[in-house]
GROMACS .gro file of C-alpha atoms in nm:
model
  482
    1ARG     CA    1   0.000   0.000   0.000
    2GLY     CA    2   0.124   0.343  -0.085
    3ASP     CA    3   0.222   0.599   0.173
    4HIS     CA    4   0.032   0.927   0.163
    5ARG     CA    5   0.064   1.258   0.333
    6GLN     CA    6  -0.186   1.427   0.559
    7GLN     CA    7  -0.381   1.701   0.386
    8GLY     CA    8  -0.559   2.015   0.491
    9ARG     CA    9  -0.915   2.080   0.597
   10GLY     CA   10  -1.197   2.166   0.363
   11SER     CA   11  -1.573   2.199   0.352
   12PHE     CA   12  -1.845   2.034   0.148
   13PHE     CA   13  -2.167   2.030   0.349
   14GLY     CA   14  -2.042   2.317   0.565
   15PRO     CA   15  -1.775   2.381   0.826
   16GLY     CA   16  -1.599   2.065   0.936
   17GLY     CA   17  -1.600   1.991   1.305
   18GLN     CA   18  -1.296   1.931   1.524
   19GLN     CA   19  -1.450   1.686   1.768
   20GLN     CA   20  -1.247   1.371   1.822
   21GLY     CA   21  -1.386   1.048   1.960
   22ARG     CA   22  -1.223   0.775   2.157
   23GLY     CA   23  -1.314   0.410   2.171
   24ARG     CA   24  -1.206   0.054   2.111
   25GLY     CA   25  -1.381  -0.169   1.860
   26SER     CA   26  -1.539  -0.485   1.998
   27GLY     CA   27  -1.713  -0.637   1.700
   28PRO     CA   28  -2.031  -0.525   1.525
   29GLY     CA   29  -2.242  -0.312   1.751
   30GLY     CA   30  -2.036  -0.383   2.059
   31GLY     CA   31  -2.130  -0.163   2.350
   32ARG     CA   32  -2.277  -0.134   2.694
   33GLY     CA   33  -2.651  -0.148   2.742
   34ARG     CA   34  -2.835   0.058   3.000
   35GLY     CA   35  -3.073  -0.222   3.092
   36PRO     CA   36  -3.408  -0.329   2.950
   37ARG     CA   37  -3.684  -0.071   2.912
   38ARG     CA   38  -4.034  -0.146   3.037
   39ASP     CA   39  -4.209   0.163   2.894
   40GLY     CA   40  -4.202   0.059   2.528
   41ARG     CA   41  -3.940   0.315   2.425
   42PRO     CA   42  -3.619   0.210   2.246
   43GLN     CA   43  -3.336   0.106   2.472
   44ARG     CA   44  -3.034   0.334   2.505
   45VAL     CA   45  -2.712   0.164   2.399
   46ASP     CA   46  -2.367   0.319   2.439
   47ARG     CA   47  -2.162   0.166   2.157
   48GLN     CA   48  -1.788   0.177   2.111
   49ALA     CA   49  -1.629   0.327   1.803
   50SER     CA   50  -1.530   0.093   1.522
   51VAL     CA   51  -1.183   0.249   1.512
   52LYS     CA   52  -0.983   0.443   1.767
   53VAL     CA   53  -0.939   0.807   1.666
   54ALA     CA   54  -0.579   0.912   1.726
   55ALA     CA   55  -0.474   1.256   1.844
   56ASP     CA   56  -0.310   1.334   1.509
   57TRP     CA   57  -0.624   1.266   1.304
   58VAL     CA   58  -0.782   1.581   1.158
   59VAL     CA   59  -1.152   1.615   1.079
   60VAL     CA   60  -1.184   1.755   0.727
   61GLU     CA   61  -1.558   1.697   0.682
   62GLU     CA   62  -1.854   1.621   0.905
   63PHE     CA   63  -2.220   1.574   0.812
   64ASP     CA   64  -2.540   1.411   0.934
   65LEU     CA   65  -2.650   1.081   0.787
   66GLY     CA   66  -2.986   1.239   0.710
   67GLN     CA   67  -2.818   1.471   0.462
   68LEU     CA   68  -2.712   1.172   0.254
   69THR     CA   69  -3.075   1.080   0.180
   70LYS     CA   70  -3.111   1.404  -0.019
   71LEU     CA   71  -2.837   1.317  -0.268
   72SER     CA   72  -2.926   1.182  -0.610
   73THR     CA   73  -2.767   1.110  -0.944
   74LYS     CA   74  -2.856   0.897  -1.243
   75ALA     CA   75  -2.746   0.536  -1.206
   76PRO     CA   76  -2.448   0.476  -1.437
   77GLU     CA   77  -2.419   0.212  -1.705
   78ALA     CA   78  -2.184  -0.077  -1.632
   79GLU     CA   79  -1.909  -0.226  -1.847
   80ASP     CA   80  -1.762  -0.569  -1.776
   81LEU     CA   81  -1.383  -0.579  -1.747
   82ALA     CA   82  -1.322  -0.942  -1.643
   83TRP     CA   83  -1.480  -1.253  -1.493
   84ALA     CA   84  -1.308  -1.488  -1.248
   85GLY     CA   85  -1.401  -1.794  -1.044
   86GLU     CA   86  -1.697  -2.020  -1.117
   87LEU     CA   87  -2.075  -2.033  -1.093
   88ALA     CA   88  -2.266  -2.345  -0.991
   89THR     CA   89  -2.631  -2.413  -1.075
   90TYR     CA   90  -2.903  -2.341  -0.822
   91ASN     CA   91  -3.088  -2.642  -0.679
   92GLU     CA   92  -3.461  -2.588  -0.732
   93ALA     CA   93  -3.542  -2.828  -0.448
   94PHE     CA   94  -3.488  -2.538  -0.209
   95ASP     CA   95  -3.786  -2.358  -0.361
   96ARG     CA   96  -4.003  -2.611  -0.177
   97CYS     CA   97  -3.873  -2.542   0.174
   98SER     CA   98  -4.142  -2.499   0.439
   99THR     CA   99  -4.193  -2.556   0.811
  100LYS     CA  100  -4.287  -2.918   0.731
  101ASN     CA  101  -4.002  -2.959   0.483
  102SER     CA  102  -3.712  -2.773   0.641
  103PRO     CA  103  -3.370  -2.916   0.553
  104SER     CA  104  -3.092  -2.877   0.805
  105LEU     CA  105  -2.830  -2.616   0.727
  106GLN     CA  106  -2.509  -2.799   0.647
  107ARG     CA  107  -2.163  -2.690   0.755
  108MET     CA  108  -1.922  -2.636   0.466
  109GLU     CA  109  -1.619  -2.748   0.665
  110ASN     CA  110  -1.381  -2.768   0.367
  111VAL     CA  111  -1.482  -2.451   0.182
  112GLU     CA  112  -1.290  -2.126   0.212
  113PHE     CA  113  -1.456  -1.786   0.177
  114TYR     CA  114  -1.237  -1.492   0.075
  115TYR     CA  115  -1.292  -1.135   0.190
  116VAL     CA  116  -1.015  -0.956   0.005
  117THR     CA  117  -0.981  -0.582   0.029
  118THR     CA  118  -0.918  -0.361  -0.271
  119THR     CA  119  -0.541  -0.317  -0.237
  120ASP     CA  120  -0.487  -0.693  -0.202
  121ASP     CA  121  -0.681  -0.785  -0.516
  122PRO     CA  122  -0.435  -0.872  -0.797
  123ALA     CA  123  -0.697  -0.809  -1.066
  124ILE     CA  124  -0.772  -0.458  -0.940
  125GLU     CA  125  -0.399  -0.394  -0.914
  126LYS     CA  126  -0.367  -0.485  -1.282
  127PHE     CA  127  -0.656  -0.256  -1.378
  128ALA     CA  128  -0.496   0.028  -1.182
  129GLU     CA  129  -0.167  -0.022  -1.365
  130GLU     CA  130  -0.359   0.000  -1.693
  131SER     CA  131  -0.549   0.312  -1.569
  132ALA     CA  132  -0.881   0.140  -1.633
  133GLY     CA  133  -1.047   0.389  -1.398
  134ASP     CA  134  -0.968   0.650  -1.136
  135VAL     CA  135  -1.172   0.506  -0.845
  136TYR     CA  136  -1.126   0.150  -0.717
  137GLY     CA  137  -1.318  -0.054  -0.459
  138THR     CA  138  -1.536  -0.358  -0.393
  139ASP     CA  139  -1.909  -0.416  -0.378
  140ALA     CA  140  -1.885  -0.476  -0.002
  141ILE     CA  141  -1.737  -0.129   0.053
  142PHE     CA  142  -1.954   0.062  -0.192
  143SER     CA  143  -2.274  -0.108  -0.070
  144LEU     CA  144  -2.194  -0.003   0.288
  145LEU     CA  145  -2.165   0.358   0.177
  146MET     CA  146  -2.481   0.329  -0.033
  147ALA     CA  147  -2.680   0.193   0.263
  148SER     CA  148  -2.511   0.414   0.523
  149PRO     CA  149  -2.817   0.634   0.597
  150ARG     CA  150  -2.981   0.323   0.746
  151SER     CA  151  -2.680   0.223   0.956
  152VAL     CA  152  -2.691   0.225   1.335
  153TYR     CA  153  -2.370   0.042   1.424
  154PRO     CA  154  -2.039   0.227   1.378
  155TRP     CA  155  -1.826   0.153   1.072
  156ASP     CA  156  -1.524   0.294   0.895
  157VAL     CA  157  -1.373   0.289   0.546
  158VAL     CA  158  -1.015   0.381   0.452
  159VAL     CA  159  -0.956   0.585   0.135
  160GLN     CA  160  -0.620   0.653  -0.026
  161LYS     CA  161  -0.574   0.926  -0.285
  162VAL     CA  162  -0.256   0.895  -0.488
  163ASP     CA  163  -0.153   0.986  -0.842
  164GLY     CA  164  -0.498   1.107  -0.938
  165ALA     CA  165  -0.681   0.795  -0.821
  166LEU     CA  166  -0.894   0.698  -0.519
  167VAL     CA  167  -0.877   0.355  -0.356
  168PHE     CA  168  -1.157   0.262  -0.116
  169ASP     CA  169  -1.027   0.008   0.132
  170LYS     CA  170  -1.103  -0.165   0.461
  171ARG     CA  171  -0.878  -0.211   0.762
  172ASP     CA  172  -0.712  -0.550   0.812
  173THR     CA  173  -0.842  -0.579   1.169
  174ALA     CA  174  -1.194  -0.446   1.108
  175SER     CA  175  -1.505  -0.659   1.161
  176PHE     CA  176  -1.618  -0.524   0.826
  177ASP     CA  177  -1.732  -0.849   0.666
  178PHE     CA  178  -1.933  -0.984   0.959
  179ILE     CA  179  -2.307  -0.956   0.908
  180THR     CA  180  -2.503  -0.752   1.161
  181VAL     CA  181  -2.818  -0.882   1.333
  182SER     CA  182  -3.117  -0.670   1.442
  183GLU     CA  183  -2.909  -0.357   1.386
  184THR     CA  184  -3.211  -0.132   1.326
  185SER     CA  185  -3.442  -0.296   1.582
  186HIS     CA  186  -3.600  -0.090   1.861
  187GLU     CA  187  -3.473  -0.365   2.092
  188PRO     CA  188  -3.118  -0.429   1.966
  189PRO     CA  189  -2.912  -0.718   2.105
  190GLN     CA  190  -2.727  -0.636   2.426
  191GLU     CA  191  -2.390  -0.732   2.562
  192PRO     CA  192  -2.407  -0.977   2.857
  193SER     CA  193  -2.461  -0.784   3.179
  194ARG     CA  194  -2.202  -0.809   3.452
  195ASP     CA  195  -2.453  -0.889   3.726
  196GLY     CA  196  -2.592  -1.202   3.563
  197ASP     CA  197  -2.913  -1.042   3.439
  198ALA     CA  198  -3.040  -1.271   3.162
  199ASP     CA  199  -3.326  -1.056   3.032
  200GLN     CA  200  -3.157  -1.027   2.694
  201HIS     CA  201  -3.050  -1.393   2.686
  202ASP     CA  202  -3.200  -1.735   2.719
  203ALA     CA  203  -3.316  -1.748   3.078
  204THR     CA  204  -3.383  -2.122   3.058
  205SER     CA  205  -3.014  -2.202   3.016
  206LYS     CA  206  -2.815  -2.261   3.335
  207ASP     CA  207  -2.483  -2.296   3.153
  208PRO     CA  208  -2.280  -1.971   3.176
  209LYS     CA  209  -2.138  -2.044   2.830
  210HIS     CA  210  -2.482  -1.977   2.681
  211LEU     CA  211  -2.544  -1.644   2.853
  212ASP     CA  212  -2.381  -1.447   2.571
  213ILE     CA  213  -2.505  -1.637   2.263
  214ASN     CA  214  -2.732  -1.342   2.182
  215SER     CA  215  -2.468  -1.071   2.218
  216PRO     CA  216  -2.412  -0.855   1.907
  217GLU     CA  217  -2.073  -1.012   1.838
  218LYS     CA  218  -2.187  -1.374   1.875
  219LEU     CA  219  -2.499  -1.311   1.666
  220SER     CA  220  -2.283  -1.153   1.396
  221VAL     CA  221  -2.055  -1.457   1.376
  222GLU     CA  222  -2.361  -1.684   1.366
  223ALA     CA  223  -2.524  -1.485   1.085
  224THR     CA  224  -2.201  -1.484   0.883
  225MET     CA  225  -2.169  -1.860   0.921
  226ILE     CA  226  -2.531  -1.905   0.812
  227ASN     CA  227  -2.479  -1.695   0.498
  228GLN     CA  228  -2.162  -1.877   0.404
  229ASN     CA  229  -2.326  -2.218   0.436
  230PHE     CA  230  -2.656  -2.118   0.276
  231SER     CA  231  -2.492  -1.969  -0.033
  232GLN     CA  232  -2.317  -2.300  -0.104
  233GLN     CA  233  -2.583  -2.547   0.010
  234VAL     CA  234  -2.844  -2.418  -0.236
  235LEU     CA  235  -2.615  -2.507  -0.528
  236ARG     CA  236  -2.620  -2.839  -0.715
  237SER     CA  237  -2.320  -3.063  -0.667
  238ASP     CA  238  -2.418  -3.303  -0.948
  239VAL     CA  239  -2.378  -3.043  -1.223
  240PRO     CA  240  -2.029  -2.913  -1.307
  241PRO     CA  241  -1.999  -2.540  -1.237
  242ALA     CA  242  -1.952  -2.292  -1.518
  243LYS     CA  243  -1.590  -2.176  -1.524
  244MET     CA  244  -1.523  -1.808  -1.581
  245GLU     CA  245  -1.251  -1.679  -1.814
  246LEU     CA  246  -1.008  -1.642  -1.520
  247PRO     CA  247  -0.956  -1.873  -1.221
  248ASN     CA  248  -1.039  -1.766  -0.867
  249PRO     CA  249  -0.774  -1.498  -0.797
  250PHE     CA  250  -0.762  -1.575  -0.425
  251GLY     CA  251  -0.774  -1.953  -0.409
  252GLY     CA  252  -0.412  -2.024  -0.498
  253GLY     CA  253  -0.255  -1.886  -0.180
  254GLY     CA  254   0.009  -1.620  -0.152
  255THR     CA  255  -0.221  -1.332  -0.247
  256GLY     CA  256  -0.231  -1.172   0.095
  257SER     CA  257  -0.604  -1.239   0.108
  258THR     CA  258  -0.825  -1.269   0.412
  259THR     CA  259  -1.011  -1.599   0.431
  260SER     CA  260  -1.284  -1.708   0.663
  261ASN     CA  261  -1.493  -2.010   0.742
  262ALA     CA  262  -1.717  -1.912   1.030
  263ALA     CA  263  -1.879  -2.255   1.028
  264ALA     CA  264  -1.551  -2.428   1.092
  265GLY     CA  265  -1.429  -2.175   1.343
  266GLY     CA  266  -1.221  -1.968   1.100
  267GLY     CA  267  -0.944  -2.044   0.857
  268SER     CA  268  -0.681  -1.868   0.656
  269GLY     CA  269  -0.513  -2.117   0.428
  270ALA     CA  270  -0.560  -2.379   0.164
  271SER     CA  271  -0.540  -2.662   0.411
  272SER     CA  272  -0.611  -2.717   0.777
  273SER     CA  273  -0.486  -2.965   1.031
  274SER     CA  274  -0.743  -3.166   1.226
  275GLY     CA  275  -0.493  -3.367   1.429
  276PRO     CA  276  -0.140  -3.506   1.432
  277GLY     CA  277  -0.049  -3.638   1.089
  278THR     CA  278  -0.380  -3.540   0.925
  279THR     CA  279  -0.450  -3.262   0.679
  280THR     CA  280  -0.785  -3.160   0.534
  281THR     CA  281  -0.774  -2.997   0.190
  282THR     CA  282  -1.005  -2.702   0.135
  283LYS     CA  283  -1.137  -2.542  -0.181
  284PRO     CA  284  -1.260  -2.193  -0.264
  285ALA     CA  285  -1.634  -2.130  -0.242
  286ALA     CA  286  -1.825  -2.142  -0.571
  287VAL     CA  287  -1.831  -1.770  -0.642
  288ALA     CA  288  -1.784  -1.562  -0.956
  289TYR     CA  289  -1.604  -1.230  -0.931
  290ARG     CA  290  -1.733  -0.984  -1.188
  291TYR     CA  291  -1.508  -0.682  -1.234
  292ARG     CA  292  -1.709  -0.388  -1.364
  293LYS     CA  293  -1.654  -0.025  -1.459
  294PHE     CA  294  -1.913   0.246  -1.391
  295LYS     CA  295  -1.898   0.590  -1.552
  296LEU     CA  296  -2.013   0.820  -1.272
  297GLY     CA  297  -1.999   1.187  -1.363
  298ASP     CA  298  -1.641   1.279  -1.444
  299HIS     CA  299  -1.497   0.964  -1.291
  300GLU     CA  300  -1.479   0.594  -1.373
  301ILE     CA  301  -1.530   0.348  -1.087
  302VAL     CA  302  -1.378  -0.001  -1.108
  303SER     CA  303  -1.534  -0.244  -0.864
  304ARG     CA  304  -1.513  -0.614  -0.787
  305THR     CA  305  -1.860  -0.763  -0.746
  306GLU     CA  306  -1.981  -1.113  -0.655
  307LEU     CA  307  -2.235  -1.355  -0.798
  308HIS     CA  308  -2.327  -1.680  -0.626
  309GLY     CA  309  -2.499  -1.903  -0.879
  310LEU     CA  310  -2.693  -1.965  -1.200
  311VAL     CA  311  -3.068  -2.026  -1.216
  312GLU     CA  312  -3.225  -2.235  -1.489
  313LYS     CA  313  -3.569  -2.112  -1.596
  314ARG     CA  314  -3.795  -2.331  -1.806
  315GLY     CA  315  -3.819  -2.200  -2.159
  316ALA     CA  316  -3.535  -1.953  -2.111
  317GLU     CA  317  -3.240  -1.973  -2.347
  318THR     CA  318  -2.989  -1.847  -2.093
  319LYS     CA  319  -2.948  -1.899  -1.720
  320GLN     CA  320  -3.008  -1.614  -1.481
  321ARG     CA  321  -2.728  -1.489  -1.258
  322MET     CA  322  -2.804  -1.505  -0.888
  323THR     CA  323  -2.689  -1.368  -0.555
  324ALA     CA  324  -2.783  -1.556  -0.237
  325TYR     CA  325  -2.826  -1.429   0.119
  326ALA     CA  326  -3.000  -1.554   0.432
  327LEU     CA  327  -3.198  -1.383   0.703
  328ASN     CA  328  -3.184  -1.569   1.031
  329GLU     CA  329  -3.417  -1.602   1.330
  330TRP     CA  330  -3.241  -1.621   1.666
  331ASP     CA  331  -3.506  -1.555   1.933
  332SER     CA  332  -3.828  -1.378   1.837
  333ARG     CA  333  -3.904  -1.309   2.204
  334LEU     CA  334  -3.594  -1.090   2.235
  335SER     CA  335  -3.566  -0.947   1.884
  336GLY     CA  336  -3.910  -0.788   1.865
  337GLY     CA  337  -3.996  -1.013   1.574
  338VAL     CA  338  -4.264  -1.268   1.492
  339ASP     CA  339  -4.238  -1.644   1.536
  340TRP     CA  340  -4.135  -1.761   1.190
  341ARG     CA  341  -4.270  -2.112   1.231
  342GLN     CA  342  -4.615  -1.970   1.296
  343LYS     CA  343  -4.616  -1.718   1.011
  344ILE     CA  344  -4.373  -1.800   0.734
  345ASP     CA  345  -4.581  -2.053   0.536
  346GLN     CA  346  -4.894  -1.839   0.512
  347GLN     CA  347  -4.780  -1.486   0.596
  348ARG     CA  348  -4.427  -1.453   0.461
  349GLY     CA  349  -4.488  -1.087   0.387
  350ALA     CA  350  -4.536  -1.021   0.757
  351VAL     CA  351  -4.205  -1.192   0.832
  352LEU     CA  352  -4.024  -0.986   0.568
  353ALA     CA  353  -4.184  -0.665   0.693
  354THR     CA  354  -4.056  -0.735   1.044
  355GLU     CA  355  -3.710  -0.818   0.912
  356LEU     CA  356  -3.706  -0.494   0.713
  357LYS     CA  357  -3.779  -0.307   1.034
  358ASN     CA  358  -3.511  -0.491   1.233
  359ASN     CA  359  -3.249  -0.535   0.958
  360SER     CA  360  -3.308  -0.244   0.721
  361CYS     CA  361  -2.939  -0.167   0.667
  362LYS     CA  362  -2.840  -0.528   0.603
  363LEU     CA  363  -3.115  -0.580   0.345
  364ALA     CA  364  -3.021  -0.254   0.174
  365ARG     CA  365  -2.656  -0.362   0.153
  366TRP     CA  366  -2.746  -0.700   0.002
  367THR     CA  367  -2.974  -0.531  -0.253
  368ALA     CA  368  -2.706  -0.278  -0.343
  369GLN     CA  369  -2.449  -0.556  -0.387
  370SER     CA  370  -2.689  -0.745  -0.615
  371ILE     CA  371  -2.747  -0.434  -0.827
  372LEU     CA  372  -2.375  -0.361  -0.848
  373ALA     CA  373  -2.311  -0.718  -0.964
  374GLY     CA  374  -2.584  -0.699  -1.226
  375ALA     CA  375  -2.766  -0.999  -1.076
  376ASP     CA  376  -3.089  -1.101  -1.249
  377VAL     CA  377  -3.233  -1.240  -0.925
  378MET     CA  378  -3.156  -1.237  -0.556
  379LYS     CA  379  -3.233  -1.549  -0.353
  380LEU     CA  380  -3.332  -1.473   0.006
  381GLY     CA  381  -3.334  -1.757   0.256
  382TYR     CA  382  -3.508  -1.774   0.593
  383VAL     CA  383  -3.295  -1.974   0.836
  384SER     CA  384  -3.388  -2.042   1.199
  385ARG     CA  385  -3.223  -2.203   1.498
  386VAL     CA  386  -3.335  -2.555   1.580
  387GLY     CA  387  -3.383  -2.429   1.934
  388ARG     CA  388  -3.360  -2.082   2.083
  389ALA     CA  389  -3.060  -2.177   2.298
  390ASN     CA  390  -2.870  -2.352   2.016
  391PRO     CA  391  -2.679  -2.112   1.788
  392TYR     CA  392  -2.492  -2.395   1.612
  393GLU     CA  393  -2.775  -2.591   1.443
  394HIS     CA  394  -3.022  -2.439   1.199
  395VAL     CA  395  -3.293  -2.528   0.948
  396ILE     CA  396  -3.402  -2.359   0.625
  397LEU     CA  397  -3.770  -2.270   0.662
  398ALA     CA  398  -3.826  -2.092   0.329
  399THR     CA  399  -3.659  -1.926   0.032
  400GLN     CA  400  -3.778  -1.655  -0.205
  401PHE     CA  401  -3.654  -1.504  -0.532
  402TYR     CA  402  -3.660  -1.129  -0.589
  403LYS     CA  403  -3.548  -0.907  -0.875
  404PRO     CA  404  -3.296  -0.668  -0.718
  405LYS     CA  405  -3.431  -0.341  -0.859
  406GLU     CA  406  -3.792  -0.437  -0.781
  407PHE     CA  407  -3.689  -0.541  -0.431
  408ALA     CA  408  -3.511  -0.206  -0.391
  409ASN     CA  409  -3.842  -0.031  -0.461
  410GLN     CA  410  -4.018  -0.263  -0.216
  411ILE     CA  411  -3.780  -0.171   0.067
  412THR     CA  412  -3.775   0.199  -0.037
  413LEU     CA  413  -3.410   0.188  -0.141
  414ASN     CA  414  -3.362   0.462  -0.401
  415VAL     CA  415  -3.103   0.353  -0.658
  416ASN     CA  416  -3.032   0.713  -0.764
  417ASN     CA  417  -2.972   0.803  -0.400
  418MET     CA  418  -2.732   0.509  -0.364
  419TRP     CA  419  -2.518   0.641  -0.646
  420GLY     CA  420  -2.562   0.999  -0.529
  421ILE     CA  421  -2.389   0.912  -0.201
  422VAL     CA  422  -2.094   0.752  -0.379
  423LYS     CA  423  -2.066   1.040  -0.624
  424MET     CA  424  -2.064   1.299  -0.344
  425LEU     CA  425  -1.784   1.121  -0.158
  426VAL     CA  426  -1.580   1.067  -0.474
  427ASP     CA  427  -1.616   1.429  -0.588
  428LEU     CA  428  -1.535   1.552  -0.239
  429LEU     CA  429  -1.222   1.342  -0.194
  430PHE     CA  430  -1.091   1.443  -0.535
  431THR     CA  431  -1.084   1.802  -0.410
  432LYS     CA  432  -0.831   1.701  -0.143
  433ASP     CA  433  -0.457   1.668  -0.173
  434ASP     CA  434  -0.302   1.323  -0.201
  435GLY     CA  435  -0.316   1.139   0.131
  436LYS     CA  436  -0.497   0.885   0.343
  437PHE     CA  437  -0.846   0.935   0.483
  438VAL     CA  438  -1.089   0.752   0.709
  439ILE     CA  439  -1.465   0.779   0.660
  440ALA     CA  440  -1.623   0.683   0.992
  441ARG     CA  441  -1.974   0.669   1.131
  442ASP     CA  442  -2.004   0.793   1.489
  443ALA     CA  443  -2.070   0.517   1.742
  444ASN     CA  444  -2.376   0.677   1.900
  445LYS     CA  445  -2.482   0.971   1.681
  446PRO     CA  446  -2.603   0.970   1.317
  447ILE     CA  447  -2.292   1.156   1.207
  448VAL     CA  448  -2.025   1.071   0.951
  449ARG     CA  449  -1.680   1.227   0.973
  450ILE     CA  450  -1.395   1.221   0.723
  451TYR     CA  451  -1.053   1.229   0.885
  452ALA     CA  452  -0.717   1.305   0.726
  453VAL     CA  453  -0.476   1.058   0.885
  454PRO     CA  454  -0.096   1.012   0.877
  455MET     CA  455   0.045   0.807   0.592
  456ASN     CA  456   0.149   0.514   0.813
  457THR     CA  457  -0.189   0.474   0.986
  458PHE     CA  458  -0.296   0.107   1.012
  459GLU     CA  459   0.030  -0.016   0.861
  460ASP     CA  460   0.102  -0.216   1.178
  461ASP     CA  461  -0.235  -0.393   1.177
  462SER     CA  462  -0.120  -0.670   0.942
  463ALA     CA  463   0.189  -0.740   1.153
  464ASP     CA  464  -0.024  -0.759   1.466
  465ASP     CA  465  -0.259  -1.004   1.294
  466ASP     CA  466   0.033  -1.222   1.183
  467ASN     CA  467   0.174  -1.226   1.536
  468ASP     CA  468  -0.165  -1.323   1.677
  469LEU     CA  469  -0.196  -1.609   1.429
  470GLN     CA  470   0.156  -1.731   1.508
  471ASN     CA  471   0.085  -1.724   1.880
  472GLN     CA  472  -0.240  -1.910   1.823
  473ASP     CA  473  -0.063  -2.178   1.618
  474GLN     CA  474   0.199  -2.217   1.890
  475ASP     CA  475  -0.070  -2.255   2.155
  476GLU     CA  476  -0.249  -2.519   1.947
  477SER     CA  477   0.080  -2.706   1.895
  478SER     CA  478   0.145  -2.702   2.269
  479ASP     CA  479  -0.204  -2.840   2.330
  480ASP     CA  480  -0.143  -3.120   2.079
  481ASP     CA  481   0.188  -3.208   2.247
  482ASP     CA  482   0.018  -3.222   2.586
   0.00000   0.00000   0.00000
């Protein structure tokens, strides 16, 4: 990653503030609750910042999230630059899921999922060398910005401006890719209380290990695991996948990529050891990476997007491209939701309406990602715990197809506003001198700040991660020797 110099202050929405926050990230939505409310009003939650603001960070812009909803620009046309990976065929048997026919969610123990940031993507690096555009990023980053007016939990995005180009990035140690749960609910998940109060947890469990299964961080890991498994389970294994023009750019190792398998407890390599003298080979998830260019005003945005499968339609000459995501039910008594098993077969609309209230930001991000990828359809799964106190076993109660742009209208997600937000940030950052910036949502107020940060900010994060992994491996080896 290039080194960039700190740049001066400016103004876009008005005078930039000088307030600096302090905090320590503790996973999605981590924070301290003030106890359950009995008067029907939303509970007050003091969350911690997603990133610690250092004393040498300078606020160059500050604006309310509500201002972003007023932005608008015409959605740009997309041009394909390259395809990589593979796409498997969707299994139509999952269209018949119901409460009486609910298959168990399987764990994809030997499948690796890659969450590679912009600067570690070899394909984007090649496009940058060829000057294919002047703005670079991924669908995960751009969709977060597009859905940011709905966000409640803190987040941050790193932007580097160098040689006339912008690179939107994520921090190596951020919990960026973990899926939030009940983020926009009036009764958001709470951290376990110190005095043993189990109001926000399963009061029937006497095991202390289960007292925090409904904390924001644990729910986020559970939801991420569910989405990983669901996206692969709904694909057919008896039909060879369609290979793209380029192989998976992250599956060969040595790319500096971040891998994850939440179902198997994590993972970062092409193989994993399950005991002395045994090695389990893993393979990349069946995903296609579609690299696209968008002409947005005076700038050209190059973005990596993801597609998850192909759908065969009777009478259609070509297969439809699909994205796949899963909503998950954890405990309707605590989440302010409805009991899915009572409603989902006959009143699925009521279930979706409740999920839109409780998970508005997440649904908007998924829709934005599907639109960025040019998906023909988006498959939405409804996955529930086998039992309220069991976050490790799940069943698929229902699935539903939606057309991304129609679904955007249904959830009042304005596509022109999505692009208006990105255009504003791009135009604004191009007015700054070369340097490194952090776009961060405040932990407890609907405010977004843009900081100018020193050129070496976050450069030590990767080294810290490597040291943590080495220490973990050493601990595991010691345990095996014992």
